[in-house]
């Protein structure tokens, strides 16, 4: 599949800020192991994500918390992002899972979490984000397209994991790269 790239440029005027009122009540922070149960519940209830073991989410909160985020709305954890820095590309965050509790969707929670995470990691020289998305996940595609637009950068899509890579009936997972492609060349 040939890569598809969209380039975003900054607007001439400041964007309207009606979203800032909603964002005021969304607070983002790094998870602790005490968040792992809630993260597992949100993943389970999404009915879209591959649900990993509760133990896996504990390890994620313990060892990868710096590249993860949870969002609280009115003091309740309503969303999470799990990610890691790619070992072969230290300027690239790979986002593994993103989910927002159904009751809190459509209020910018996922966008806030991803923006928070990229801002948090920028001081470590991490400027690019990768994720994979199934072709039929319109919400996720819209989310990452909006992220690229909001950060005035590119979004590129290409084939990564095809159904033949999975032992079960898993859909394809296409790779989306937000930010300029690595000068080291794209690694699988
Ligand atoms: C995808 C998901 C995380 C979005 O969370 P959210 O907090 O509702 O998203 P936001 O409100 O921050 O929206 C961010 C952008 O995505 C768009 N978007 C969100 N849900 C959408 C949907 N169902 N259809 C189309 N666009 C959608 C928003 O319009 C916004 O784009 P915009 O700025 O251009 O308007 C949420 O729907 C979810 O948890 N889905 C189930 C799990 C999943 O599919 N995760 C992604 C794969 S790992």
PDB file of C-alpha atoms and ligand atoms in Angstrom:
ATOM      1  CA  UNK A   1       0.000   0.000   0.000  1.00  0.00           C
ATOM      2  CA  UNK A   2       1.416   3.408  -0.858  1.00  0.00           C
ATOM      3  CA  UNK A   3       1.640   5.797   2.081  1.00  0.00           C
ATOM      4  CA  UNK A   4      -1.059   8.446   2.406  1.00  0.00           C
ATOM      5  CA  UNK A   5       0.080  11.716   3.946  1.00  0.00           C
ATOM      6  CA  UNK A   6      -1.968  14.730   4.995  1.00  0.00           C
ATOM      7  CA  UNK A   7      -0.148  17.935   5.907  1.00  0.00           C
ATOM      8  CA  UNK A   8      -1.637  20.413   8.340  1.00  0.00           C
ATOM      9  CA  UNK A   9      -0.651  24.060   8.636  1.00  0.00           C
ATOM     10  CA  UNK A  10      -1.355  26.512  11.463  1.00  0.00           C
ATOM     11  CA  UNK A  11      -4.461  28.712  11.109  1.00  0.00           C
ATOM     12  CA  UNK A  12      -3.957  32.455  10.559  1.00  0.00           C
ATOM     13  CA  UNK A  13      -6.140  33.221  13.571  1.00  0.00           C
ATOM     14  CA  UNK A  14      -6.372  31.536  16.968  1.00  0.00           C
ATOM     15  CA  UNK A  15      -8.829  28.583  16.958  1.00  0.00           C
ATOM     16  CA  UNK A  16     -12.169  29.108  18.705  1.00  0.00           C
ATOM     17  CA  UNK A  17     -11.892  28.178  22.364  1.00  0.00           C
ATOM     18  CA  UNK A  18     -15.355  26.806  23.243  1.00  0.00           C
ATOM     19  CA  UNK A  19     -13.579  23.467  23.872  1.00  0.00           C
ATOM     20  CA  UNK A  20     -11.443  25.083  26.566  1.00  0.00           C
ATOM     21  CA  UNK A  21     -14.381  25.214  28.975  1.00  0.00           C
ATOM     22  CA  UNK A  22     -14.807  21.416  28.775  1.00  0.00           C
ATOM     23  CA  UNK A  23     -11.064  20.876  28.978  1.00  0.00           C
ATOM     24  CA  UNK A  24     -10.996  22.828  32.240  1.00  0.00           C
ATOM     25  CA  UNK A  25     -12.660  19.910  34.046  1.00  0.00           C
ATOM     26  CA  UNK A  26     -10.547  17.201  32.385  1.00  0.00           C
ATOM     27  CA  UNK A  27      -7.339  16.557  34.267  1.00  0.00           C
ATOM     28  CA  UNK A  28      -4.598  14.286  32.965  1.00  0.00           C
ATOM     29  CA  UNK A  29      -1.859  12.560  34.925  1.00  0.00           C
ATOM     30  CA  UNK A  30       0.482   9.556  34.775  1.00  0.00           C
ATOM     31  CA  UNK A  31      -1.143   6.353  36.075  1.00  0.00           C
ATOM     32  CA  UNK A  32      -0.099   4.445  39.196  1.00  0.00           C
ATOM     33  CA  UNK A  33      -0.660   0.760  39.899  1.00  0.00           C
ATOM     34  CA  UNK A  34      -3.846   1.782  41.729  1.00  0.00           C
ATOM     35  CA  UNK A  35      -5.308   2.814  38.345  1.00  0.00           C
ATOM     36  CA  UNK A  36      -4.801  -0.577  36.691  1.00  0.00           C
ATOM     37  CA  UNK A  37      -8.210  -1.976  37.692  1.00  0.00           C
ATOM     38  CA  UNK A  38     -10.057   1.037  36.280  1.00  0.00           C
ATOM     39  CA  UNK A  39      -7.970   0.920  33.085  1.00  0.00           C
ATOM     40  CA  UNK A  40      -8.786  -2.769  32.672  1.00  0.00           C
ATOM     41  CA  UNK A  41     -12.512  -2.020  33.225  1.00  0.00           C
ATOM     42  CA  UNK A  42     -12.542   0.765  30.611  1.00  0.00           C
ATOM     43  CA  UNK A  43     -10.751  -1.512  28.118  1.00  0.00           C
ATOM     44  CA  UNK A  44     -13.213  -4.333  28.848  1.00  0.00           C
ATOM     45  CA  UNK A  45     -16.262  -2.092  28.552  1.00  0.00           C
ATOM     46  CA  UNK A  46     -15.099  -0.581  25.258  1.00  0.00           C
ATOM     47  CA  UNK A  47     -15.958  -3.884  23.542  1.00  0.00           C
ATOM     48  CA  UNK A  48     -13.605  -2.688  20.783  1.00  0.00           C
ATOM     49  CA  UNK A  49     -10.151  -3.044  22.288  1.00  0.00           C
ATOM     50  CA  UNK A  50      -8.328  -6.328  22.652  1.00  0.00           C
ATOM     51  CA  UNK A  51      -8.717  -6.932  26.382  1.00  0.00           C
ATOM     52  CA  UNK A  52      -5.379  -7.858  27.924  1.00  0.00           C
ATOM     53  CA  UNK A  53      -4.926  -9.544  31.282  1.00  0.00           C
ATOM     54  CA  UNK A  54      -5.390  -7.455  34.423  1.00  0.00           C
ATOM     55  CA  UNK A  55      -1.769  -8.333  35.202  1.00  0.00           C
ATOM     56  CA  UNK A  56      -0.621  -6.739  31.927  1.00  0.00           C
ATOM     57  CA  UNK A  57      -2.257  -3.430  32.863  1.00  0.00           C
ATOM     58  CA  UNK A  58      -0.542  -3.568  36.268  1.00  0.00           C
ATOM     59  CA  UNK A  59       2.832  -3.981  34.612  1.00  0.00           C
ATOM     60  CA  UNK A  60       2.011  -1.158  32.242  1.00  0.00           C
ATOM     61  CA  UNK A  61       1.207   1.168  35.163  1.00  0.00           C
ATOM     62  CA  UNK A  62       4.338   0.125  37.030  1.00  0.00           C
ATOM     63  CA  UNK A  63       6.945   0.114  34.285  1.00  0.00           C
ATOM     64  CA  UNK A  64       5.582   2.319  31.480  1.00  0.00           C
ATOM     65  CA  UNK A  65       3.669   4.960  33.460  1.00  0.00           C
ATOM     66  CA  UNK A  66       5.779   7.788  32.057  1.00  0.00           C
ATOM     67  CA  UNK A  67       4.482   7.061  28.544  1.00  0.00           C
ATOM     68  CA  UNK A  68       0.868   6.560  29.648  1.00  0.00           C
ATOM     69  CA  UNK A  69      -1.877   8.884  30.814  1.00  0.00           C
ATOM     70  CA  UNK A  70      -5.209   8.663  32.565  1.00  0.00           C
ATOM     71  CA  UNK A  71      -7.894  11.343  32.428  1.00  0.00           C
ATOM     72  CA  UNK A  72     -10.148  12.319  35.281  1.00  0.00           C
ATOM     73  CA  UNK A  73     -13.452  14.069  34.772  1.00  0.00           C
ATOM     74  CA  UNK A  74     -15.010  15.397  37.973  1.00  0.00           C
ATOM     75  CA  UNK A  75     -12.558  13.261  39.955  1.00  0.00           C
ATOM     76  CA  UNK A  76     -13.341   9.942  38.192  1.00  0.00           C
ATOM     77  CA  UNK A  77     -10.911   8.145  35.875  1.00  0.00           C
ATOM     78  CA  UNK A  78     -12.763   8.056  32.548  1.00  0.00           C
ATOM     79  CA  UNK A  79     -10.018   7.343  30.044  1.00  0.00           C
ATOM     80  CA  UNK A  80      -6.513   6.072  29.470  1.00  0.00           C
ATOM     81  CA  UNK A  81      -3.737   5.902  26.911  1.00  0.00           C
ATOM     82  CA  UNK A  82      -1.008   3.266  27.115  1.00  0.00           C
ATOM     83  CA  UNK A  83       2.188   3.678  25.145  1.00  0.00           C
ATOM     84  CA  UNK A  84       5.905   3.044  25.024  1.00  0.00           C
ATOM     85  CA  UNK A  85       8.969   4.556  23.391  1.00  0.00           C
ATOM     86  CA  UNK A  86      10.056   2.409  20.471  1.00  0.00           C
ATOM     87  CA  UNK A  87      13.402   0.809  21.348  1.00  0.00           C
ATOM     88  CA  UNK A  88      14.765   1.373  17.841  1.00  0.00           C
ATOM     89  CA  UNK A  89      13.365   4.906  17.505  1.00  0.00           C
ATOM     90  CA  UNK A  90      13.793   6.829  20.754  1.00  0.00           C
ATOM     91  CA  UNK A  91      12.000   9.879  19.364  1.00  0.00           C
ATOM     92  CA  UNK A  92       8.835   7.864  18.683  1.00  0.00           C
ATOM     93  CA  UNK A  93       5.994   7.091  21.069  1.00  0.00           C
ATOM     94  CA  UNK A  94       3.993   4.021  20.094  1.00  0.00           C
ATOM     95  CA  UNK A  95       0.425   4.325  21.370  1.00  0.00           C
ATOM     96  CA  UNK A  96      -0.853   0.878  22.235  1.00  0.00           C
ATOM     97  CA  UNK A  97      -4.413   1.487  23.468  1.00  0.00           C
ATOM     98  CA  UNK A  98      -6.693   4.497  23.911  1.00  0.00           C
ATOM     99  CA  UNK A  99     -10.147   4.316  25.412  1.00  0.00           C
ATOM    100  CA  UNK A 100     -12.678   6.616  27.016  1.00  0.00           C
ATOM    101  CA  UNK A 101     -15.625   5.436  29.063  1.00  0.00           C
ATOM    102  CA  UNK A 102     -18.772   5.656  26.946  1.00  0.00           C
ATOM    103  CA  UNK A 103     -20.329   8.164  29.369  1.00  0.00           C
ATOM    104  CA  UNK A 104     -17.491  10.633  28.785  1.00  0.00           C
ATOM    105  CA  UNK A 105     -17.031  10.380  25.012  1.00  0.00           C
ATOM    106  CA  UNK A 106     -17.375  13.342  22.693  1.00  0.00           C
ATOM    107  CA  UNK A 107     -16.013  15.855  25.211  1.00  0.00           C
ATOM    108  CA  UNK A 108     -12.395  15.978  24.094  1.00  0.00           C
ATOM    109  CA  UNK A 109     -11.114  13.532  26.713  1.00  0.00           C
ATOM    110  CA  UNK A 110      -9.079  11.407  24.291  1.00  0.00           C
ATOM    111  CA  UNK A 111      -7.737  14.480  22.492  1.00  0.00           C
ATOM    112  CA  UNK A 112      -6.722  15.990  25.853  1.00  0.00           C
ATOM    113  CA  UNK A 113      -4.913  12.804  26.910  1.00  0.00           C
ATOM    114  CA  UNK A 114      -2.921  12.538  23.681  1.00  0.00           C
ATOM    115  CA  UNK A 115      -2.044  16.241  23.750  1.00  0.00           C
ATOM    116  CA  UNK A 116      -0.996  15.961  27.396  1.00  0.00           C
ATOM    117  CA  UNK A 117       1.184  12.933  26.666  1.00  0.00           C
ATOM    118  CA  UNK A 118       2.933  14.517  23.688  1.00  0.00           C
ATOM    119  CA  UNK A 119       3.561  17.730  25.650  1.00  0.00           C
ATOM    120  CA  UNK A 120       4.890  15.692  28.582  1.00  0.00           C
ATOM    121  CA  UNK A 121       7.281  13.717  26.370  1.00  0.00           C
ATOM    122  CA  UNK A 122       8.451  16.615  24.218  1.00  0.00           C
ATOM    123  CA  UNK A 123      11.200  17.468  26.716  1.00  0.00           C
ATOM    124  CA  UNK A 124      12.614  13.960  26.163  1.00  0.00           C
ATOM    125  CA  UNK A 125      12.901  14.651  22.432  1.00  0.00           C
ATOM    126  CA  UNK A 126       9.870  12.560  21.551  1.00  0.00           C
ATOM    127  CA  UNK A 127       8.142  14.292  18.667  1.00  0.00           C
ATOM    128  CA  UNK A 128       6.554  11.503  16.660  1.00  0.00           C
ATOM    129  CA  UNK A 129       3.667   9.186  17.480  1.00  0.00           C
ATOM    130  CA  UNK A 130       2.793   5.857  15.931  1.00  0.00           C
ATOM    131  CA  UNK A 131      -0.299   3.767  16.411  1.00  0.00           C
ATOM    132  CA  UNK A 132      -2.174   1.066  14.577  1.00  0.00           C
ATOM    133  CA  UNK A 133      -5.865   1.246  13.771  1.00  0.00           C
ATOM    134  CA  UNK A 134      -8.274  -1.245  12.241  1.00  0.00           C
ATOM    135  CA  UNK A 135      -9.710   0.103   8.986  1.00  0.00           C
ATOM    136  CA  UNK A 136     -13.278   0.130  10.349  1.00  0.00           C
ATOM    137  CA  UNK A 137     -12.488   2.143  13.522  1.00  0.00           C
ATOM    138  CA  UNK A 138     -13.744   5.537  12.314  1.00  0.00           C
ATOM    139  CA  UNK A 139     -13.617   7.114  15.801  1.00  0.00           C
ATOM    140  CA  UNK A 140      -9.966   6.229  16.240  1.00  0.00           C
ATOM    141  CA  UNK A 141      -9.032   7.425  12.746  1.00  0.00           C
ATOM    142  CA  UNK A 142     -10.850  10.722  13.457  1.00  0.00           C
ATOM    143  CA  UNK A 143      -9.077  11.046  16.810  1.00  0.00           C
ATOM    144  CA  UNK A 144      -5.550  10.695  15.407  1.00  0.00           C
ATOM    145  CA  UNK A 145      -6.363  12.826  12.350  1.00  0.00           C
ATOM    146  CA  UNK A 146      -7.528  15.568  14.733  1.00  0.00           C
ATOM    147  CA  UNK A 147      -4.332  15.155  16.773  1.00  0.00           C
ATOM    148  CA  UNK A 148      -2.185  15.736  13.675  1.00  0.00           C
ATOM    149  CA  UNK A 149      -4.297  18.748  12.736  1.00  0.00           C
ATOM    150  CA  UNK A 150      -4.126  20.220  16.250  1.00  0.00           C
ATOM    151  CA  UNK A 151      -0.332  19.813  16.351  1.00  0.00           C
ATOM    152  CA  UNK A 152       0.104  21.162  12.804  1.00  0.00           C
ATOM    153  CA  UNK A 153       1.875  18.067  11.593  1.00  0.00           C
ATOM    154  CA  UNK A 154       1.468  15.247   9.121  1.00  0.00           C
ATOM    155  CA  UNK A 155      -0.396  11.964   9.378  1.00  0.00           C
ATOM    156  CA  UNK A 156       0.695   9.050   7.227  1.00  0.00           C
ATOM    157  CA  UNK A 157      -0.935   5.646   6.846  1.00  0.00           C
ATOM    158  CA  UNK A 158       0.538   2.400   5.597  1.00  0.00           C
ATOM    159  CA  UNK A 159       0.068  -1.347   5.901  1.00  0.00           C
ATOM    160  CA  UNK A 160       1.634  -3.038   8.953  1.00  0.00           C
ATOM    161  CA  UNK A 161      -0.147  -6.080  10.384  1.00  0.00           C
ATOM    162  CA  UNK A 162      -2.375  -7.962   7.966  1.00  0.00           C
ATOM    163  CA  UNK A 163      -4.924 -10.617   9.042  1.00  0.00           C
ATOM    164  CA  UNK A 164      -2.354 -13.287   8.136  1.00  0.00           C
ATOM    165  CA  UNK A 165      -0.095 -12.058  10.962  1.00  0.00           C
ATOM    166  CA  UNK A 166      -2.725 -13.016  13.572  1.00  0.00           C
ATOM    167  CA  UNK A 167      -3.543 -16.539  14.788  1.00  0.00           C
ATOM    168  CA  UNK A 168      -7.228 -15.650  15.216  1.00  0.00           C
ATOM    169  CA  UNK A 169      -9.777 -13.711  13.178  1.00  0.00           C
ATOM    170  CA  UNK A 170      -8.216 -10.341  14.011  1.00  0.00           C
ATOM    171  CA  UNK A 171      -8.676  -7.526  11.539  1.00  0.00           C
ATOM    172  CA  UNK A 172      -5.765  -5.800   9.836  1.00  0.00           C
ATOM    173  CA  UNK A 173      -3.997  -3.106  11.871  1.00  0.00           C
ATOM    174  CA  UNK A 174      -2.781  -0.215   9.727  1.00  0.00           C
ATOM    175  CA  UNK A 175       0.128   1.923  10.907  1.00  0.00           C
ATOM    176  CA  UNK A 176      -0.494   5.658  11.360  1.00  0.00           C
ATOM    177  CA  UNK A 177       2.506   7.943  11.879  1.00  0.00           C
ATOM    178  CA  UNK A 178       1.851  11.412  13.271  1.00  0.00           C
ATOM    179  CA  UNK A 179       4.819  13.701  12.728  1.00  0.00           C
ATOM    180  CA  UNK A 180       7.557  13.532  10.153  1.00  0.00           C
ATOM    181  CA  UNK A 181       8.842  10.075   9.265  1.00  0.00           C
ATOM    182  CA  UNK A 182      12.029   8.959  10.993  1.00  0.00           C
ATOM    183  CA  UNK A 183      15.268   9.870   9.244  1.00  0.00           C
ATOM    184  CA  UNK A 184      16.453   6.375  10.218  1.00  0.00           C
ATOM    185  CA  UNK A 185      13.828   4.999   7.876  1.00  0.00           C
ATOM    186  CA  UNK A 186      10.569   3.333   8.788  1.00  0.00           C
ATOM    187  CA  UNK A 187      11.100   0.205  10.840  1.00  0.00           C
ATOM    188  CA  UNK A 188       8.482  -2.455  10.960  1.00  0.00           C
TER     189      UNK A 188
HETATM  190  C1  LIG B   1     -11.881   6.585  20.083  1.00  0.00           C
HETATM  191  C2  LIG B   1     -12.220   7.182  21.455  1.00  0.00           C
HETATM  192  C3  LIG B   1     -11.023   6.982  22.346  1.00  0.00           C
HETATM  193  C4  LIG B   1     -12.483   8.692  21.288  1.00  0.00           C
HETATM  194  O1  LIG B   1     -12.635   9.278  22.578  1.00  0.00           O
HETATM  195  P1  LIG B   1     -13.358  10.700  22.800  1.00  0.00           P
HETATM  196  O2  LIG B   1     -12.923  11.241  24.106  1.00  0.00           O
HETATM  197  O3  LIG B   1     -14.805  10.580  22.567  1.00  0.00           O
HETATM  198  O4  LIG B   1     -12.715  11.578  21.611  1.00  0.00           O
HETATM  199  P2  LIG B   1     -12.620  13.167  21.576  1.00  0.00           P
HETATM  200  O5  LIG B   1     -13.895  13.749  22.100  1.00  0.00           O
HETATM  201  O6  LIG B   1     -11.358  13.622  22.208  1.00  0.00           O
HETATM  202  O7  LIG B   1     -12.573  13.442  20.012  1.00  0.00           O
HETATM  203  C5  LIG B   1     -11.332  13.631  19.321  1.00  0.00           C
HETATM  204  C6  LIG B   1     -11.639  13.714  17.835  1.00  0.00           C
HETATM  205  O8  LIG B   1     -12.143  12.463  17.361  1.00  0.00           O
HETATM  206  C7  LIG B   1     -13.436  12.642  16.776  1.00  0.00           C
HETATM  207  N1  LIG B   1     -14.287  11.511  17.155  1.00  0.00           N
HETATM  208  C8  LIG B   1     -14.398  10.949  18.375  1.00  0.00           C
HETATM  209  N2  LIG B   1     -15.300   9.935  18.337  1.00  0.00           N
HETATM  210  C9  LIG B   1     -15.747   9.884  17.067  1.00  0.00           C
HETATM  211  C10 LIG B   1     -16.677   9.055  16.400  1.00  0.00           C
HETATM  212  N3  LIG B   1     -17.351   8.066  17.029  1.00  0.00           N
HETATM  213  N4  LIG B   1     -16.889   9.252  15.068  1.00  0.00           N
HETATM  214  C11 LIG B   1     -16.214  10.222  14.401  1.00  0.00           C
HETATM  215  N5  LIG B   1     -15.326  11.057  14.992  1.00  0.00           N
HETATM  216  C12 LIG B   1     -15.094  10.875  16.300  1.00  0.00           C
HETATM  217  C13 LIG B   1     -13.949  13.945  17.379  1.00  0.00           C
HETATM  218  O9  LIG B   1     -14.937  14.561  16.552  1.00  0.00           O
HETATM  219  C14 LIG B   1     -12.679  14.761  17.484  1.00  0.00           C
HETATM  220  O10 LIG B   1     -12.316  15.249  16.208  1.00  0.00           O
HETATM  221  P3  LIG B   1     -12.497  16.814  15.834  1.00  0.00           P
HETATM  222  O11 LIG B   1     -11.559  17.562  16.737  1.00  0.00           O
HETATM  223  O12 LIG B   1     -12.109  16.833  14.388  1.00  0.00           O
HETATM  224  O13 LIG B   1     -13.947  17.137  16.088  1.00  0.00           O
HETATM  225  C15 LIG B   1     -13.498   6.544  22.064  1.00  0.00           C
HETATM  226  O14 LIG B   1     -14.536   6.588  21.114  1.00  0.00           O
HETATM  227  C16 LIG B   1     -13.300   5.099  22.501  1.00  0.00           C
HETATM  228  O15 LIG B   1     -12.888   4.834  23.640  1.00  0.00           O
HETATM  229  N6  LIG B   1     -13.588   4.108  21.603  1.00  0.00           N
HETATM  230  C17 LIG B   1     -13.452   2.688  21.955  1.00  0.00           C
HETATM  231  C18 LIG B   1     -11.996   2.256  22.031  1.00  0.00           C
HETATM  232  C19 LIG B   1     -11.245   2.539  20.747  1.00  0.00           C
HETATM  233  O16 LIG B   1     -11.733   2.344  19.641  1.00  0.00           O
HETATM  234  N7  LIG B   1      -9.973   3.018  20.892  1.00  0.00           N
HETATM  235  C20 LIG B   1      -9.120   3.374  19.774  1.00  0.00           C
HETATM  236  C21 LIG B   1      -8.332   2.210  19.286  1.00  0.00           C
HETATM  237  S1  LIG B   1      -6.952   1.812  20.339  1.00  0.00           S
END
